[in-house]
Short mmCIF file of C-alpha atoms and ligand atoms in Angstrom, two decimals:
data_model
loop_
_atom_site.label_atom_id
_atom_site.label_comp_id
_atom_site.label_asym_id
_atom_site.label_seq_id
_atom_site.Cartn_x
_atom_site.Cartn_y
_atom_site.Cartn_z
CA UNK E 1 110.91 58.39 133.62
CA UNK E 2 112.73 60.94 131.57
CA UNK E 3 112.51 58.84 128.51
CA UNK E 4 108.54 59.18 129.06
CA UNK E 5 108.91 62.83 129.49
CA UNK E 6 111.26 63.37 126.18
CA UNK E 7 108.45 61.52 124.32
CA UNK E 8 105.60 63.33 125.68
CA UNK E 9 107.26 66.76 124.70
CA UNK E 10 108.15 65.48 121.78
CA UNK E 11 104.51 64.75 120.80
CA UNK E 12 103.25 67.79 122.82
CA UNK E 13 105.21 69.89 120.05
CA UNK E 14 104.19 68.03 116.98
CA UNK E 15 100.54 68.90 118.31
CA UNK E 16 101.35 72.42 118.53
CA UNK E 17 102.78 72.28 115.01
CA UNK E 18 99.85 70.34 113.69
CA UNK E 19 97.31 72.54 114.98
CA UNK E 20 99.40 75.07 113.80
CA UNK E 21 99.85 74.14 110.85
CA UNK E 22 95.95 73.52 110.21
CA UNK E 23 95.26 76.91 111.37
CA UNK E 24 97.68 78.29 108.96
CA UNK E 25 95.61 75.98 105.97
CA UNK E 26 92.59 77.32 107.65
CA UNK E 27 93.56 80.94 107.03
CA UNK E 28 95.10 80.65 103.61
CA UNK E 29 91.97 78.70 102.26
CA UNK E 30 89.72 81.86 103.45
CA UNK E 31 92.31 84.63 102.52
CA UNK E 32 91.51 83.14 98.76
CA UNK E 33 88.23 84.30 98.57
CA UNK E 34 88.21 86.83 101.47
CA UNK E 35 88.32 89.95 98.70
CA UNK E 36 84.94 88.43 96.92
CA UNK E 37 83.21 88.22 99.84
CA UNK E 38 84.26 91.54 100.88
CA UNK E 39 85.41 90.63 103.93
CA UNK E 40 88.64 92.76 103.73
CA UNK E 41 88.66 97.09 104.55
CA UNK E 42 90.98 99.58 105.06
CA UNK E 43 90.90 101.55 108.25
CA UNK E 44 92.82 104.60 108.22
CA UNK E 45 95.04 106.18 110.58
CA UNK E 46 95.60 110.22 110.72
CA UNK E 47 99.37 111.23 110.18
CA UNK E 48 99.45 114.73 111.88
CA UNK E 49 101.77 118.08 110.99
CA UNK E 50 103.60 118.78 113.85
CA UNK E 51 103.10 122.32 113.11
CA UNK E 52 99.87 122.55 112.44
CA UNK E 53 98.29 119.55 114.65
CA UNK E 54 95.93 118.99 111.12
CA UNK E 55 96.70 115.53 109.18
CA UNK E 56 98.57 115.83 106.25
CA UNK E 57 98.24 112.30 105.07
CA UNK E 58 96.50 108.91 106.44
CA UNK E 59 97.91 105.20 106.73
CA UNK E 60 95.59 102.65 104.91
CA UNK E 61 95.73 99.79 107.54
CA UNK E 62 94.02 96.46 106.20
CA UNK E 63 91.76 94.36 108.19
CA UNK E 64 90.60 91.26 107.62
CA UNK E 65 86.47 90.06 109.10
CA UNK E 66 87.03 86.70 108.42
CA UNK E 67 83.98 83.58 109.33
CA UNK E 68 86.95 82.79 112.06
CA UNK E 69 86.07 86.33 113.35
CA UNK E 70 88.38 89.49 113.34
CA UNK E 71 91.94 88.55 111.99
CA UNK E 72 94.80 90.76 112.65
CA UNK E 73 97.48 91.65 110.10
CA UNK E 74 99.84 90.91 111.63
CA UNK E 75 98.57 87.25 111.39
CA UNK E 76 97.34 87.22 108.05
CA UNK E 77 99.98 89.41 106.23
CA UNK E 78 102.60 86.82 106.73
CA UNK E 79 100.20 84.12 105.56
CA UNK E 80 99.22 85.79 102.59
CA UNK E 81 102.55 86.70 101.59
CA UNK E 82 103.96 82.76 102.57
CA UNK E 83 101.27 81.61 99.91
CA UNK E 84 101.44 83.75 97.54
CA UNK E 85 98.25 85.61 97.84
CA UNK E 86 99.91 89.09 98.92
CA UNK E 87 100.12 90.10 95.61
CA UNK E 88 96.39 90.56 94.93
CA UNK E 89 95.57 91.61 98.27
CA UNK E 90 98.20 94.18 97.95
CA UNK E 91 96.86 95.31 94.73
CA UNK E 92 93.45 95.43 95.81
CA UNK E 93 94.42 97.50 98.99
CA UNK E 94 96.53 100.10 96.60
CA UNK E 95 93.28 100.26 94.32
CA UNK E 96 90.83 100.86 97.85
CA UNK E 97 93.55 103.71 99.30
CA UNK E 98 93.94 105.42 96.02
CA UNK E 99 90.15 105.61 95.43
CA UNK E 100 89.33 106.66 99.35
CA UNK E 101 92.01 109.18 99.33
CA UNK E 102 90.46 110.93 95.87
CA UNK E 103 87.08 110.86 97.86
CA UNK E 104 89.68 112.67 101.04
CA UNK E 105 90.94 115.46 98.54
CA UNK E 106 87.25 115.94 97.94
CA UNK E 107 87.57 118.03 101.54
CA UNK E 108 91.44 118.21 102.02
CA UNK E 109 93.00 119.02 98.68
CA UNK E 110 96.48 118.02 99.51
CA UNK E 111 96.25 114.77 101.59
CA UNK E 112 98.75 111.91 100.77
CA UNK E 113 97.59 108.56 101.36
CA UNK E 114 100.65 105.68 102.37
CA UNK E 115 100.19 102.38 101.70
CA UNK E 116 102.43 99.63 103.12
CA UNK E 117 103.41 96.91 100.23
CA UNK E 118 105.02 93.42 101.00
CA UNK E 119 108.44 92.45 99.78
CA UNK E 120 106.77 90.01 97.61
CA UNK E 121 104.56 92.86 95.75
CA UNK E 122 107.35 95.26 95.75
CA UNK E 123 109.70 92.88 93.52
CA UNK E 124 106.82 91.44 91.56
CA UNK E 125 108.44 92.23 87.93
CA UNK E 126 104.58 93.81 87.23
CA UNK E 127 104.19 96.12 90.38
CA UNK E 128 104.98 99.17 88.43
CA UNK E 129 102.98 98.38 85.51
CA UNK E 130 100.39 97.42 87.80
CA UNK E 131 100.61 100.43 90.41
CA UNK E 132 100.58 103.45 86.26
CA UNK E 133 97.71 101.33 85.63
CA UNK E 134 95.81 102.22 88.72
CA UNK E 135 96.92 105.35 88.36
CA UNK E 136 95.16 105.76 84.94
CA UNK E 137 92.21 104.09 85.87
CA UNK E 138 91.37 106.35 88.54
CA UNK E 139 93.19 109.27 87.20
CA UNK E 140 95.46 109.17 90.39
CA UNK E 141 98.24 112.23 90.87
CA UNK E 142 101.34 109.66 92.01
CA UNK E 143 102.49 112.15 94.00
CA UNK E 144 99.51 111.57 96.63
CA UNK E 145 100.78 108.20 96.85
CA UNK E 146 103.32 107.31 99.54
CA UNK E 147 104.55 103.21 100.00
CA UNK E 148 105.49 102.25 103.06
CA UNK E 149 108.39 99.94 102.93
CA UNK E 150 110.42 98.23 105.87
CA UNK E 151 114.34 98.15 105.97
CA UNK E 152 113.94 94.39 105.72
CA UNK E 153 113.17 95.01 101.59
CA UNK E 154 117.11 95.95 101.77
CA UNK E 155 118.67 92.15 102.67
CA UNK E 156 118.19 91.38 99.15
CA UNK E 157 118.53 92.26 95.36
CA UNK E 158 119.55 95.70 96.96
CA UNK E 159 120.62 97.07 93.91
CA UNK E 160 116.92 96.06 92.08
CA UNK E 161 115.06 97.54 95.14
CA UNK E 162 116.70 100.94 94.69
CA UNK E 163 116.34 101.06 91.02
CA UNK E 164 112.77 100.43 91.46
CA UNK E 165 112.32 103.13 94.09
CA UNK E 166 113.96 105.46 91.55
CA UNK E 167 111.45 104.74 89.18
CA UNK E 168 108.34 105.50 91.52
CA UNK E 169 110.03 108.42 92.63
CA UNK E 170 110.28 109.29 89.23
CA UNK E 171 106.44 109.09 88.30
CA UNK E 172 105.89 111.24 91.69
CA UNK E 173 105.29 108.56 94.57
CA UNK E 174 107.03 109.19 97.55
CA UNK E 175 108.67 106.29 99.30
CA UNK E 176 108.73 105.79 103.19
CA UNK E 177 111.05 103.35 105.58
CA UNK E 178 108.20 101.88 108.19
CA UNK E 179 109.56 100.34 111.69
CA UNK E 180 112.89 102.36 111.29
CA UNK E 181 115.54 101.21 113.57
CA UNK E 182 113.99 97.42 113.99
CA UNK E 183 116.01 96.17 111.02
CA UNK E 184 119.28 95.13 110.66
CA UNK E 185 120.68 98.09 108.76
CA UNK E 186 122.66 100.70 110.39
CA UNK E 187 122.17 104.59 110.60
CA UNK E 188 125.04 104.76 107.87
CA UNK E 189 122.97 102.26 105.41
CA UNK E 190 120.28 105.37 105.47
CA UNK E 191 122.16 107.30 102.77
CA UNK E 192 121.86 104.42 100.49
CA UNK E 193 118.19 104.12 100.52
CA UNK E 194 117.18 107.30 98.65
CA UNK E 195 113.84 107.43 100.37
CA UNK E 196 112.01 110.60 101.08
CA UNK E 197 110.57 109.79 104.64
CA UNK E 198 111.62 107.67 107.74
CA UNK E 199 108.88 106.16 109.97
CA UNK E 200 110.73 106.01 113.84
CA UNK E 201 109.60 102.81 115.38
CA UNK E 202 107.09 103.01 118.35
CA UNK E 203 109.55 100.83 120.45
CA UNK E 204 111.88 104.24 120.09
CA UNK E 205 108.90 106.21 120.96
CA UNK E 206 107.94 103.99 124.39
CA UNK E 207 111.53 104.50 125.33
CA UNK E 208 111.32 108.16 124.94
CA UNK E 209 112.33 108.95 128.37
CA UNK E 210 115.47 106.23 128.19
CA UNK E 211 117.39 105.06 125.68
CA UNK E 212 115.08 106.00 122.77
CA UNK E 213 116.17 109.57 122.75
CA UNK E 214 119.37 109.11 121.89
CA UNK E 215 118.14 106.79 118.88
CA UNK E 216 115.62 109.24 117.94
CA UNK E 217 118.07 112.32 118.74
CA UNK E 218 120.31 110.72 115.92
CA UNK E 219 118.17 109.64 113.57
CA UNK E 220 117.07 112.94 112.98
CA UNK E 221 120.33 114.09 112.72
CA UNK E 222 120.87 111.91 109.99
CA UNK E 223 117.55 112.33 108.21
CA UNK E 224 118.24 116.10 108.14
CA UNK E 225 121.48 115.44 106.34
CA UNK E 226 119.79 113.63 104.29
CA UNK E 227 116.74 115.48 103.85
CA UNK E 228 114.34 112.90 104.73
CA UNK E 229 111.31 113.60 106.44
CA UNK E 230 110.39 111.57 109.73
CA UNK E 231 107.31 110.62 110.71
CA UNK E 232 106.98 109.42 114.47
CA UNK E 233 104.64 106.65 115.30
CA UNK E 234 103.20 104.90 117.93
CA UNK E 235 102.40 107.96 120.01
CA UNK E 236 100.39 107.17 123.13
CA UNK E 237 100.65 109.81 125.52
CA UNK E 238 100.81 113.99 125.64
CA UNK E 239 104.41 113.30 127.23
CA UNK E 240 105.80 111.81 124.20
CA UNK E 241 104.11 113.91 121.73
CA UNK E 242 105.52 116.69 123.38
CA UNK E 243 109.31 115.71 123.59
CA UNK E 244 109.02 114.88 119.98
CA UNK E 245 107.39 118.17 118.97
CA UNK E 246 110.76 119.72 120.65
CA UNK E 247 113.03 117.85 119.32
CA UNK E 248 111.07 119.29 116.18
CA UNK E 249 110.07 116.02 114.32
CA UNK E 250 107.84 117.17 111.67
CA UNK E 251 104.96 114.17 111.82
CA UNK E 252 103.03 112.54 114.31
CA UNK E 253 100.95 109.60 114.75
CA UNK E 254 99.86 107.47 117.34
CA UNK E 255 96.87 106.58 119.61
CA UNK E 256 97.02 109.86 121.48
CA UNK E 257 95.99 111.94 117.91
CA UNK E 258 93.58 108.85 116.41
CA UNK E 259 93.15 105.34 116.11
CA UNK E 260 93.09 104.00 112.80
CA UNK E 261 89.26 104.29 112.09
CA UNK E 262 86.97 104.22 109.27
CA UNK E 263 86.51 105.68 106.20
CA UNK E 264 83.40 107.37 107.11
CA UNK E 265 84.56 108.75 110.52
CA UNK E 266 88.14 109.51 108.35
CA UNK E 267 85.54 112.06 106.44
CA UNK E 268 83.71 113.51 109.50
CA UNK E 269 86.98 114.56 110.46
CA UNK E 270 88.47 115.97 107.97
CA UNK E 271 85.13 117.92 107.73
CA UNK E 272 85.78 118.84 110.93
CA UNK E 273 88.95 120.88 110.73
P1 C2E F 301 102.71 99.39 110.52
O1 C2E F 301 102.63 99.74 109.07
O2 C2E F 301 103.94 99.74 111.24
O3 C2E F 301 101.43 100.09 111.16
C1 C2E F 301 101.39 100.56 112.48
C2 C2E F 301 100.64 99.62 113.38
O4 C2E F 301 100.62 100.16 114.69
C3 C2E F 301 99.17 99.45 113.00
O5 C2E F 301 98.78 98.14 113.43
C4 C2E F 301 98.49 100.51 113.85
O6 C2E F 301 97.14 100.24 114.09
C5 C2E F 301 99.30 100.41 115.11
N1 C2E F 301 99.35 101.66 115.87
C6 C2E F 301 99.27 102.93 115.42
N2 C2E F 301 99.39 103.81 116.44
C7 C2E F 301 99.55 103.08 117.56
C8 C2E F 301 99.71 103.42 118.95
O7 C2E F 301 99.74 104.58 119.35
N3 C2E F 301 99.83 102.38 119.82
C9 C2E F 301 99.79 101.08 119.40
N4 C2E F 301 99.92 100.12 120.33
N5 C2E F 301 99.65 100.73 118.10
C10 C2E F 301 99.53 101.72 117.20
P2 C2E F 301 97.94 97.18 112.49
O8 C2E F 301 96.88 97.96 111.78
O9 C2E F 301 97.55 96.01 113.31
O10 C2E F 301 99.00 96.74 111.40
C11 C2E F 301 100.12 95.98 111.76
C12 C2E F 301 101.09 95.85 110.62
O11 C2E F 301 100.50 95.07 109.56
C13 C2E F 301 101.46 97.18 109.98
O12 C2E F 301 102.48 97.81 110.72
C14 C2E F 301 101.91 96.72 108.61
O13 C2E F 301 103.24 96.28 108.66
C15 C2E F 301 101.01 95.53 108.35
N6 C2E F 301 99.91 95.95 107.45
C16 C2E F 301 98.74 96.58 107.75
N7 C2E F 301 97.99 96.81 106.64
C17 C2E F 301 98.72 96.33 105.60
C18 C2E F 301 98.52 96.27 104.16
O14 C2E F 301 97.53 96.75 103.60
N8 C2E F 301 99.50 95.67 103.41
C19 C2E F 301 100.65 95.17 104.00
N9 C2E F 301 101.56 94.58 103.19
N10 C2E F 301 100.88 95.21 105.31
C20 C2E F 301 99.93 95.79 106.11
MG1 MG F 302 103.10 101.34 108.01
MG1 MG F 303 105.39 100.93 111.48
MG1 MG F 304 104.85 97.33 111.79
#
């Protein structure tokens, strides 16, 4: 009886794996050709000014209309980057956001666009080569430009990572820590990363009226030491917004100001201010 049952699980989970596996396939065979048939777009998402309750930058946020149907990053990202198309996707998505966000400037002069890059892009030996060359092309101010990087980038070749956020910084691209506080680096490890702005994680954020505080209470403590910036996300409700506008965290973003939307809407309302 048991025996029966250890065999039946046994091939209950190597049916799971199969189909997962074939899903997986599934995805990676469209993701090669999901840029020429233009079935990828960047939505964008406003990043307000505390102060001023106006965005000072948006976050390019890919999606992915595949013939499976609307495809979350969250489910494709880690594909891509597995087989080895992130690094084409992630140029094409750097190209897109610094294209839209010259069109943005067309009505808001000084609006930064971030972009989040994969580990896999980041450390491609060519990324900086790659990211001048868009630049040129488009005749890009780097400075405009903000990469969105999680603390994860830091479990390995730390001393390569920083040297190559030096040398963006250097050209004028500003470099951001996304999901802050989900990693496995301490508050200490944020003196090390020579960023210039730290994304709070939306689980901090949910917990606002626990535990979260405190991690957001010190965080900022650090980041002023520091002088990093901090950007808040994942803001749902009035409550939150207004417990982090008095604990004076200088950007905002979340639900409760904008969903990510599209570029045309993005334009209506910046037209709109
Ligand atoms: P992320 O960079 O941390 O982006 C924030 C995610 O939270 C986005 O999900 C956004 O739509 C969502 N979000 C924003 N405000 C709220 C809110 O108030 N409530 C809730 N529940 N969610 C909110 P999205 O667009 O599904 O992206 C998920 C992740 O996929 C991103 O997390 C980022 O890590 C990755 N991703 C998205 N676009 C790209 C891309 O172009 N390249 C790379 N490498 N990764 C990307
Ligand atoms: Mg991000
Ligand atoms: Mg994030
Ligand atoms: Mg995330």
């Amino acid at each position: 009886q048991q025996k029966r049952q250890g065999k039946g699980r046994v091939g209950y989970f190597t049916e799971t794996l199969r189909i997962q596996l074939q899903r997986e396939f599934n995805l990676r065979d469209q993701l090669i050709t999901a840029i020429e048939k233009e079935e990828l777009r960047l939505v964008y998402q406003p990043i307000v000014n505390a102060k001023t309750g106006k965005p000072d930058a948006f976050e390019a946020l890919l999606r992915w209309n595949s013939a499976f149907g609307p495809i979350a990053p969250d489910q494709f990202i880690p594909i891509a980057e597995q087989y080895g198309q992130i690094k084409s996707i992630g140029l094409w998505v750097l190209e897109q956001a610094c294209q839209q966000a010259k069109t943005f400037q067309l009505i808001s002069p000084n609006l930064t666009m971030c972009v989040n890059v994969s580990v896999a892009q980041f450390q491609d030996e060519d990324f900086i080569e790659q990211i001048s060359a868009i630049f040129q092309k488009h005749d890009f101010d780097p400075s405009s430009l903000n990469i969105e990087i999680t603390e994860s980038f830091f479990a390995s070749d730390k001393q390569g990572l920083m040297q190559k956020i030096k040398a963006l910084q250097e050209m004028g691209v500003q470099i951001s820590i996304d999901d802050f506080g989900t990693g496995y680096s301490s508050l200490s490890s944020m003196q090390d990363m020579g960023v210039d702005i730290v994304k709070i994680d939306k689980s901090f954020v949910d917990s606002i009226q626990g535990s979260g505080l405190s991690i957001i209470t010190a965080v900022l403590l650090i980041a002023k030491e520091l002088n990093y910036q901090v950007v808040a996300e994942g803001i749902e409700t009035e409550e939150q917004a207004n417990v982090l506008r008095d604990l004076n965290v200088t950007y905002l973003q979340g639900y409760y100001f904008s969903r990510p939307i599209e570029s045309e809407q993005a334009l209506e309302y910046l037209e709109a201010l």
